[in-house]
Tab-separated table of C-alpha atoms in Angstrom:
chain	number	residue	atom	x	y	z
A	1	UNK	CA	0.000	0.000	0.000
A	2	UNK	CA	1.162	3.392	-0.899
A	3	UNK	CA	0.914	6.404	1.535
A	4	UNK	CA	0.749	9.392	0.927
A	5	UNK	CA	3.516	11.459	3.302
A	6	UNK	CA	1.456	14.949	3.308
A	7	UNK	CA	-2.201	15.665	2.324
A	8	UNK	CA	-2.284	19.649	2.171
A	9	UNK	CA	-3.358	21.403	-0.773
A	10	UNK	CA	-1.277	22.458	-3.249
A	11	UNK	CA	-1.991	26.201	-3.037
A	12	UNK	CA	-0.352	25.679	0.868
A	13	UNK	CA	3.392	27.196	0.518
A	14	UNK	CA	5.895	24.367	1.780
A	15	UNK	CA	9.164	26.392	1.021
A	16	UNK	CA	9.566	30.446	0.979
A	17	UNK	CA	13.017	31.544	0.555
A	18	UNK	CA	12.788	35.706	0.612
A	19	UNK	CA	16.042	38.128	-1.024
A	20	UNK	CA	18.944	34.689	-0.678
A	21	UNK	CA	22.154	36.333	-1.549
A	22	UNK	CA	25.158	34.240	-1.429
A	23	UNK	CA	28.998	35.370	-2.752
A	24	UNK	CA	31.905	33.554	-3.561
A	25	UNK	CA	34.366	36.233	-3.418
A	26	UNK	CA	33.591	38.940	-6.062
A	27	UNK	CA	31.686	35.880	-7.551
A	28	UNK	CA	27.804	36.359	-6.466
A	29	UNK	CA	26.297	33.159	-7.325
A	30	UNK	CA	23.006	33.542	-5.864
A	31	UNK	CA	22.056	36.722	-6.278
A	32	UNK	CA	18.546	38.354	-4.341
A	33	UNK	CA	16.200	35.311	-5.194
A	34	UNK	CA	12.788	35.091	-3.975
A	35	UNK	CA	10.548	32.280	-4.442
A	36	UNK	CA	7.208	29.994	-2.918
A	37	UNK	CA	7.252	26.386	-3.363
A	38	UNK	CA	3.602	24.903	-2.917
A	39	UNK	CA	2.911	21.514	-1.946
A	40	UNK	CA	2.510	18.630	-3.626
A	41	UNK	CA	4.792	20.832	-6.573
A	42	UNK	CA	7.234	19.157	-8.767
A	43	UNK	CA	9.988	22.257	-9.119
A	44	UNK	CA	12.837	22.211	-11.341
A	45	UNK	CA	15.444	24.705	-10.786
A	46	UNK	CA	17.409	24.847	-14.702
A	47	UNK	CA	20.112	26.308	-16.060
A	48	UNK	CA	23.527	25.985	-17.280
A	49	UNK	CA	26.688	25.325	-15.267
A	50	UNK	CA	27.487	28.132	-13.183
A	51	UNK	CA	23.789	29.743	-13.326
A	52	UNK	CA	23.572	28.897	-9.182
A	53	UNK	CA	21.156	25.968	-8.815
A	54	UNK	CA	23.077	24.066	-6.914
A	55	UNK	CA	24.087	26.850	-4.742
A	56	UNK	CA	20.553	27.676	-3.750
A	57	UNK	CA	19.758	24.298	-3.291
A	58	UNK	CA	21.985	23.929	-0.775
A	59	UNK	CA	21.869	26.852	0.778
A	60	UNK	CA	18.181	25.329	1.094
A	61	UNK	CA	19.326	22.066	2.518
A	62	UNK	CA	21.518	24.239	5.045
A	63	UNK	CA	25.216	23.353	3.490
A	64	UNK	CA	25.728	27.012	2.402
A	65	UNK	CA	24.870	29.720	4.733
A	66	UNK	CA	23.636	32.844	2.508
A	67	UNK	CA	25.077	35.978	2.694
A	68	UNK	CA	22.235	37.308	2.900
A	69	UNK	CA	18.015	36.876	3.095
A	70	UNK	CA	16.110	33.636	4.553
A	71	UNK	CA	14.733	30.534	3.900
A	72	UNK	CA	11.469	29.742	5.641
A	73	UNK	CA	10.016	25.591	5.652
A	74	UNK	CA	6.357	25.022	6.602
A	75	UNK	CA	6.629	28.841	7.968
A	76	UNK	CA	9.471	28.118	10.188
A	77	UNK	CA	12.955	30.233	9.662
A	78	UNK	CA	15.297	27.532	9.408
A	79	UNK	CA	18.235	29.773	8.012
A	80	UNK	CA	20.479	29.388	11.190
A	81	UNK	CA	19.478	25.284	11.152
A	82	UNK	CA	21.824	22.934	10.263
A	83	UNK	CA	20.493	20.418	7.748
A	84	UNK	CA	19.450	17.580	10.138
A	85	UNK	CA	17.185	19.655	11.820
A	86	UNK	CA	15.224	21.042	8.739
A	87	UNK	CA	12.866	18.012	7.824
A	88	UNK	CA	14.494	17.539	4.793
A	89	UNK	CA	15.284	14.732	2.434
A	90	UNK	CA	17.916	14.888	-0.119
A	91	UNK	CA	19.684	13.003	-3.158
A	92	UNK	CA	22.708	13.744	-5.285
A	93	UNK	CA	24.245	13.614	-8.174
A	94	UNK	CA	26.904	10.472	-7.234
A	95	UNK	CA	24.274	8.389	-5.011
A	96	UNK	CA	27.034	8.541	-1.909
A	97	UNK	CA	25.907	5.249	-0.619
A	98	UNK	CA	27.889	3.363	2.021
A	99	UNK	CA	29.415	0.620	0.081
A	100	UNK	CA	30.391	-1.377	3.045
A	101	UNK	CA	26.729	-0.968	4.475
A	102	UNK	CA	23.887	-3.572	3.227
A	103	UNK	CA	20.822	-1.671	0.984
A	104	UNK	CA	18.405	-1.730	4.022
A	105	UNK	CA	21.443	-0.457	6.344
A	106	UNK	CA	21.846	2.325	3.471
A	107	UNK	CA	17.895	3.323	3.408
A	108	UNK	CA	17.677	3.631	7.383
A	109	UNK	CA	20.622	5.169	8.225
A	110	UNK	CA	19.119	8.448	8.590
A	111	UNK	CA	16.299	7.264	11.188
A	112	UNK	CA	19.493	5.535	13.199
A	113	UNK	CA	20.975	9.231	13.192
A	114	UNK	CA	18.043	10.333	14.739
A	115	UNK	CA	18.054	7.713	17.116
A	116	UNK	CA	14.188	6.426	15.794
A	117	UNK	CA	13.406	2.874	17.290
A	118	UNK	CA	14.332	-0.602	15.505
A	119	UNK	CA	9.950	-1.371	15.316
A	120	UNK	CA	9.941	2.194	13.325
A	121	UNK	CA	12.637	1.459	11.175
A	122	UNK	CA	11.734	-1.812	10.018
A	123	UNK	CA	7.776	-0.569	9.596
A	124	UNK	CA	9.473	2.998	6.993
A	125	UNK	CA	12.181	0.443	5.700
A	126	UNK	CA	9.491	-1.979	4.756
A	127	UNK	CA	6.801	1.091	3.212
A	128	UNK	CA	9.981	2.634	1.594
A	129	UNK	CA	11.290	-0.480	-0.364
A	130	UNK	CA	7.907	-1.531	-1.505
A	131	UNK	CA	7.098	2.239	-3.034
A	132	UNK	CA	10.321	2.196	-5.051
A	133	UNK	CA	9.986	-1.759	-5.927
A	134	UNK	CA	12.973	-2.650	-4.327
A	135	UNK	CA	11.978	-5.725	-2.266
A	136	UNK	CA	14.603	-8.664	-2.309
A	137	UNK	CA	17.256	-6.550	-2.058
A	138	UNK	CA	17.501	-5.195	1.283
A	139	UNK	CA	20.496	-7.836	1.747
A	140	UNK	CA	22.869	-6.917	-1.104
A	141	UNK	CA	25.228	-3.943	-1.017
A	142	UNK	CA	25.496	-1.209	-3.785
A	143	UNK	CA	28.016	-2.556	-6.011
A	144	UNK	CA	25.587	-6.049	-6.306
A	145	UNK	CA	23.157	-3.512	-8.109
A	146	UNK	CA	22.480	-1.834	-11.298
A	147	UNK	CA	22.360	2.085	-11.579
A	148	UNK	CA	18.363	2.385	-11.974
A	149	UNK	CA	18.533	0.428	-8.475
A	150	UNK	CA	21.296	2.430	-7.048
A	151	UNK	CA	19.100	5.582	-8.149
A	152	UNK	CA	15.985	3.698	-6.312
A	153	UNK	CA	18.513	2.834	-3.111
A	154	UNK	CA	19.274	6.736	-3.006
A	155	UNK	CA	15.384	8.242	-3.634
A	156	UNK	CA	14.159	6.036	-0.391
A	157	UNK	CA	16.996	6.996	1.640
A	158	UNK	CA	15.961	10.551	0.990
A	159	UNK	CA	12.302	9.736	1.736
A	160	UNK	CA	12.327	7.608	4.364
A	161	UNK	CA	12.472	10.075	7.203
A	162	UNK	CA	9.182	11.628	5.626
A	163	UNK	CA	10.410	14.730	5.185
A	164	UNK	CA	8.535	17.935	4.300
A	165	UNK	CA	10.176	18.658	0.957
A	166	UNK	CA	13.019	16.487	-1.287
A	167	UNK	CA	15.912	17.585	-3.256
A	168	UNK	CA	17.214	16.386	-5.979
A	169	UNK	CA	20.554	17.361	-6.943
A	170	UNK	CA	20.887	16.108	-11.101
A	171	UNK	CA	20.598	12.416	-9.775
A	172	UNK	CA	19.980	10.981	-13.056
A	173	UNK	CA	23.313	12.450	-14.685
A	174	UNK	CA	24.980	9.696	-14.436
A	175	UNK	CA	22.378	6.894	-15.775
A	176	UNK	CA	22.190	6.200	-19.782
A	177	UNK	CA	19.767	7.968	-21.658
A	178	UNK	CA	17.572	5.423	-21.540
A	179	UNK	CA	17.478	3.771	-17.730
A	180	UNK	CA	17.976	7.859	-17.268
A	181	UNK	CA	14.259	8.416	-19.516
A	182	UNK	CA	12.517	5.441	-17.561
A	183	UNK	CA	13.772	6.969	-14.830
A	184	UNK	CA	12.206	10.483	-15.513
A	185	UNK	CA	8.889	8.763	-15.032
A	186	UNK	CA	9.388	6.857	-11.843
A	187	UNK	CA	10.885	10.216	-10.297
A	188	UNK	CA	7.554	11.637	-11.125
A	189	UNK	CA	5.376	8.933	-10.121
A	190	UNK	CA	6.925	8.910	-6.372
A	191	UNK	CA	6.311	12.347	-6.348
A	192	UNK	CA	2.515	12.198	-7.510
A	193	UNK	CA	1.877	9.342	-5.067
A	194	UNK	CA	3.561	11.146	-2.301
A	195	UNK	CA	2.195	13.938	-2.233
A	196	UNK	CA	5.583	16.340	-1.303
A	197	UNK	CA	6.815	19.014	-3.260
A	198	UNK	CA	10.627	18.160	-4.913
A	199	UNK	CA	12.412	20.458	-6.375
A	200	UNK	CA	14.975	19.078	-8.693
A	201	UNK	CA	18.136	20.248	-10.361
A	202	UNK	CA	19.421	19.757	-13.954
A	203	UNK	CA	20.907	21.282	-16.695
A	204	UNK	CA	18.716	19.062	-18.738
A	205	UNK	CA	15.667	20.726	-20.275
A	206	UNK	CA	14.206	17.565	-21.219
A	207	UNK	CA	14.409	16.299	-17.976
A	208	UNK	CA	13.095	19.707	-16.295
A	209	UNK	CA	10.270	19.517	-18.911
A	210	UNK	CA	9.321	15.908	-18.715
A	211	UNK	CA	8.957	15.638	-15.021
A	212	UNK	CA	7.919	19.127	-13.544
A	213	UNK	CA	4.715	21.591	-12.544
A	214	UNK	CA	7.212	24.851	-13.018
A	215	UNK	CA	10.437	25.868	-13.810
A	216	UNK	CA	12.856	28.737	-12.595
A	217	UNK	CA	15.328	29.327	-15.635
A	218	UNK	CA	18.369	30.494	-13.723
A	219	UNK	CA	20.972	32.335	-15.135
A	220	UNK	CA	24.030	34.236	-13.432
A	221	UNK	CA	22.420	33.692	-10.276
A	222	UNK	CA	19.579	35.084	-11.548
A	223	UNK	CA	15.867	33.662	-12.391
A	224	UNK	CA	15.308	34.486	-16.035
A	225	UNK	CA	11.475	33.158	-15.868
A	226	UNK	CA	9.682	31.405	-13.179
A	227	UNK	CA	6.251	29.945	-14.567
A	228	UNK	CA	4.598	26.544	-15.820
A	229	UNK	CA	6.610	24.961	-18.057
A	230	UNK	CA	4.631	24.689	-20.503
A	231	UNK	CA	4.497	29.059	-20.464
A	232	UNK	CA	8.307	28.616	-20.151
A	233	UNK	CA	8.766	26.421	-23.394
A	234	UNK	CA	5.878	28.457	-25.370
A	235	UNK	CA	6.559	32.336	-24.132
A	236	UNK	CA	9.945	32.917	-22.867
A	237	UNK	CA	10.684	36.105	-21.737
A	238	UNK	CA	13.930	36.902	-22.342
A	239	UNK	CA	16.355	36.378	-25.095
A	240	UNK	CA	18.420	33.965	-22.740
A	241	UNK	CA	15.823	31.828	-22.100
A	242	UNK	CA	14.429	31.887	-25.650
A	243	UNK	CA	17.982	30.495	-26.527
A	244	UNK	CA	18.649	27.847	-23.966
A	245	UNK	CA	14.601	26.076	-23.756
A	246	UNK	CA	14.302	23.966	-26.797
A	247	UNK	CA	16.004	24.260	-30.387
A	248	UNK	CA	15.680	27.376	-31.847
A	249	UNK	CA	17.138	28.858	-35.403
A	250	UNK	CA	18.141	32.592	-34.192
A	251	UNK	CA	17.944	35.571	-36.389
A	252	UNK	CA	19.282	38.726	-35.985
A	253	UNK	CA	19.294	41.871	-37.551
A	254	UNK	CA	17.746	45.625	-38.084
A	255	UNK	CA	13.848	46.150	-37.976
A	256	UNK	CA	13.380	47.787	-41.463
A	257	UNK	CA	9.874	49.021	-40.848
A	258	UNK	CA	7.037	48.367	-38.577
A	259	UNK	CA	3.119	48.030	-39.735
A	260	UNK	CA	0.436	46.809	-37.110
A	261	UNK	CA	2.910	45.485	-34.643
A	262	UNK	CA	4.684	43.310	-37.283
A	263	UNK	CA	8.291	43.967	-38.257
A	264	UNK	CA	10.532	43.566	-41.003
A	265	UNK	CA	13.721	41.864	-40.183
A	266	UNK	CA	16.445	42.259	-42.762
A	267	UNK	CA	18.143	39.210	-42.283
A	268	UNK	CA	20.423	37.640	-44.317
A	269	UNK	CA	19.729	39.253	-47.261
A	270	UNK	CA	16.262	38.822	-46.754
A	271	UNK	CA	12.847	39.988	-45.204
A	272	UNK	CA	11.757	37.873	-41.987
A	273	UNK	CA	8.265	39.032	-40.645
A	274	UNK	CA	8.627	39.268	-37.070
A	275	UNK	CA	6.305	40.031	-34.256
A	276	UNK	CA	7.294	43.811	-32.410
A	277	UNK	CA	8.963	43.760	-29.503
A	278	UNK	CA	7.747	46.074	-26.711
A	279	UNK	CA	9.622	49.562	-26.766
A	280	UNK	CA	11.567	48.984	-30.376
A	281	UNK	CA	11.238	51.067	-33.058
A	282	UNK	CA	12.509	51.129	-37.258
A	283	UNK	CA	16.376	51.109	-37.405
A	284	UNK	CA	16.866	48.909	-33.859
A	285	UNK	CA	18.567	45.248	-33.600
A	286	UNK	CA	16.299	42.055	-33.186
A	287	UNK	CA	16.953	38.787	-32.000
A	288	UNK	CA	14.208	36.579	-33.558
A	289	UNK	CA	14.068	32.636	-31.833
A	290	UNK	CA	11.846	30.517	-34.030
A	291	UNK	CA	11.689	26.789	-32.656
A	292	UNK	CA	12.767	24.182	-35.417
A	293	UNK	CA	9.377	22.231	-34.767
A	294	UNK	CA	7.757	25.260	-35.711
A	295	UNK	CA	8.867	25.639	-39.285
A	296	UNK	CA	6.808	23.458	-41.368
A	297	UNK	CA	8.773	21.737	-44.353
A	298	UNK	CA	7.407	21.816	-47.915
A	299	UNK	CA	8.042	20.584	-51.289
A	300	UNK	CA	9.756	23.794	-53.646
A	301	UNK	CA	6.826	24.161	-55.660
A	302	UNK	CA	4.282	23.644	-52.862
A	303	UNK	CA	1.451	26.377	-52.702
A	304	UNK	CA	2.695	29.427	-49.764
A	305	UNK	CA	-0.280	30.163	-47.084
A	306	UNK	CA	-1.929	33.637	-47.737
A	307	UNK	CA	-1.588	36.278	-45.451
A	308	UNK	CA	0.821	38.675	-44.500
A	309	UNK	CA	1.436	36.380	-40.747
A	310	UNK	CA	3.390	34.010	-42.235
A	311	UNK	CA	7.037	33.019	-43.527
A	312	UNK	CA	8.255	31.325	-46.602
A	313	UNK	CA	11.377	31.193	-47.838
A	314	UNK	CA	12.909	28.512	-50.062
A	315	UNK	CA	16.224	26.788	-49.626
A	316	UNK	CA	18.124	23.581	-50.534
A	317	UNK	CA	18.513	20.463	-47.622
A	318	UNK	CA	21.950	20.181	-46.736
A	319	UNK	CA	21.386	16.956	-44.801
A	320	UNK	CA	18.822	14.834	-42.993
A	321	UNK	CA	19.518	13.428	-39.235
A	322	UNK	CA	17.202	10.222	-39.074
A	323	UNK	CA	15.901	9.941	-35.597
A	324	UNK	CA	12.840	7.463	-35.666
A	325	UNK	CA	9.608	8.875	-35.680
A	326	UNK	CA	11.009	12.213	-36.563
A	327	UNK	CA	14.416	13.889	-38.408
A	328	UNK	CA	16.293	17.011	-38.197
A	329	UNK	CA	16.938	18.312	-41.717
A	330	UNK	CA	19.564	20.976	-42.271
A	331	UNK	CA	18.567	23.394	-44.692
A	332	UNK	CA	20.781	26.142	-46.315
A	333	UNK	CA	18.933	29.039	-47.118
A	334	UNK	CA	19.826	32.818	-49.135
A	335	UNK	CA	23.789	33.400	-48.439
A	336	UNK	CA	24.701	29.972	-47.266
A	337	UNK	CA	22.681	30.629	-43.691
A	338	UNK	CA	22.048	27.124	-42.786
A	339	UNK	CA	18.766	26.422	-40.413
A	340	UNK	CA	17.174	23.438	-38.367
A	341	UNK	CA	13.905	21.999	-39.181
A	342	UNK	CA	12.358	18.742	-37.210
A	343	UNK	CA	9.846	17.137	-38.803
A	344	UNK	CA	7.594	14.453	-37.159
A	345	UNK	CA	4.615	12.322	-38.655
A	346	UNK	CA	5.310	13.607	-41.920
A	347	UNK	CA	4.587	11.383	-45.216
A	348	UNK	CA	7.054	13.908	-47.010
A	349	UNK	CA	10.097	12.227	-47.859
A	350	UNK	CA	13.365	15.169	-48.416
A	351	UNK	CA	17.279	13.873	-49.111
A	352	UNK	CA	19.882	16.181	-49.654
A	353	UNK	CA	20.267	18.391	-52.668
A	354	UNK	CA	16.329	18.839	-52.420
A	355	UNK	CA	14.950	21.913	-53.313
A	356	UNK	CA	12.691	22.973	-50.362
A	357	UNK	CA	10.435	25.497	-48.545
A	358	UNK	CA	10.538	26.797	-44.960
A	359	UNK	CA	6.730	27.781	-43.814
A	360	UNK	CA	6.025	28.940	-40.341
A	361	UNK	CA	3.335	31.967	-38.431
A	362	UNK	CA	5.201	34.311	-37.382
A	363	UNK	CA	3.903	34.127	-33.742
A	364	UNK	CA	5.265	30.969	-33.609
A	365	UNK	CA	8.277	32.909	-32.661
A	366	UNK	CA	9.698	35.355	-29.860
A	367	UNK	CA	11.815	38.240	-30.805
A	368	UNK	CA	14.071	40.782	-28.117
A	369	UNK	CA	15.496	43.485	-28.573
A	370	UNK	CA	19.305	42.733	-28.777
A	371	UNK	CA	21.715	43.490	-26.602
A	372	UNK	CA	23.249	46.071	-28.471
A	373	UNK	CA	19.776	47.418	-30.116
């Protein structure tokens, strides 16, 4: 049987962490962050190296004291806590089990640091091993098991003490891509049946967007966007995130003339409709990100959609990246420009050397002023 560990509602704030600052030196790498973590909330925290996930994660598990600002759990301030003392559960990157210790000795330990009787242990060991199906091997120590099970060994030694929140420091990293996908989905299934909130770290926007409610795009110790991830992937808000969320062909270049909030982009030797950007006018620099599942791929002499909210422009495949159900297809376009274009569930058939179209809505698209405009 299943239990669920916490039955609030989700609108019920579980973490508040209010102006975190934390320096390195003259390096700040978290730098003023606010944020509300609900329950029952699957939170991913993504960005590149160096944008200060990890930092603020820890300084949330209480293994980096911030320079400045607070964290708050369940409305407690638990800034000045050490970690043991925060009802928290956490995993990392590397696992860290005790490879002279048994799997059940590896699970428990932190109820034996908390002194919790042997008739306790045994009754969260037991609820703990059957939730991550990891009965039978209880006896066997880590290097008897494979890295799903590892992974498994890790998550209910992190949720065994039923804390209030888990985090997840990239603990799939080190799996294959595909124990590391099936893995995605079990994640997200403990966290569903358990009702907590996690909040999970990765550089991996696949990961980030398979398993989570929202997202905080981090960047420079900064939050670029913090919204539902599907607002994230569709509407970014900045140029940064724009560029790191999904694939996206990037054109730049001078707005030639505006008519009823739709630009001209000289790009490339070309005209690229683009949708305005609030506060630019004629003569400035655009950045315009246009997803390569958004541009639709057509035969040369393929009829164009009417209406002035499209693009078409023709060009000549370059070369096709066969992935299964879909393919990338590199298309050079005007002065040798080359762009992306994945296709899925088409019954068009393209090979290199074919003469092609590139059709997409211009909304499809987010454009920024550059940095420079």
């Amino acid at each position: 049987m299943i239990l669920r560990l916490q039955s609030s509602d989700m609108s019920e704030s579980v973490l508040r962490i209010e102006g975190v600052t934390k320096r390195f030196g003259s390096v700040t790498a978290v730098d003023a962050l606010s944020l509300e973590i609900a329950q029952r909330e699957f939170f991913a925290l993504l960005g590149p190296s160096g944008s200060g996930k990890t930092t603020l994660l820890r300084i949330v598990a209480g293994l980096e004291a911030p320079d400045a600002g607070s964290v708050f759990i369940n409305g407690t301030d638990v800034t000045e806590l050490p970690p043991y003392s925060r009802n928290i559960g956490m995993v990392f990157q590397n696992f860290l089990l005790f490879p002279h210790k048994r799997v059940g000795e590896n699970i428990v330990f932190p109820l034996r640091m908390h002194n919790v009787a042997q008739a306790k242990q045994k009754e969260r060991l037991g609820w703990v091993v059957e939730l991550l199906h990891l009965e039978g091997l209880e006896d066997r120590y880590p290097h008897q098991l494979s890295g799903g099970q590892q992974q498994r060994v890790a998550l209910a030694r992190g949720l065994i003490s039923n804390p209030a929140l888990l985090l997840l420091d990239e603990p799939l990293a080190n799996l294959d891509r595909e124990l590391r996908k099936e893995m995605e989905v079990e994640v997200r299934r403990y966290q569903l049946e358990l009702g907590i909130p996690f909040i999970y770290v990765t550089h991996n926007q696949e990961e980030a967007l398979t398993m989570s409610d929202r997202i905080a795009v981090m960047n420079s110790g900064r939050f670029e966007q913090v919204a539902e991830k599907h607002e994230v992937y569709t509407h970014p808000n900045s140029r940064f995130v724009a560029g790191f969320v999904g694939h996206s062909n990037r054109m730049r270049g001078a707005l030639e003339s505006i008519a009823d909030g739709v630009g001209s982009l000289a790009w490339n030797g070309m005209s690229i409709r683009v949708p305005v950007p609030p506060g630019a006018g004629a003569g400035q620099s655009v950045e315009y990100f246009i997803k390569c599942e958004k541009m639709q791929l057509a035969g040369a002499g393929t009829a164009a959609p009417e209406g002035a909210f499209y693009n078409v422009i023709e060009g000549v495949v370059r070369d096709v990246i066969f992935k299964g159900a879909a393919a990338d297809y590199l298309v050079t376009v005007g002065n040798g420009v080359e762009l992306s274009v994945s296709d899925a569930g088409t019954d068009l058939s393209f090979a290199a050397s074919d003469p092609v179209r590139l059709v997409w809505s211009i909304e499809a698209g987010s454009c920024y002023l550059a940095e420079d405009g």
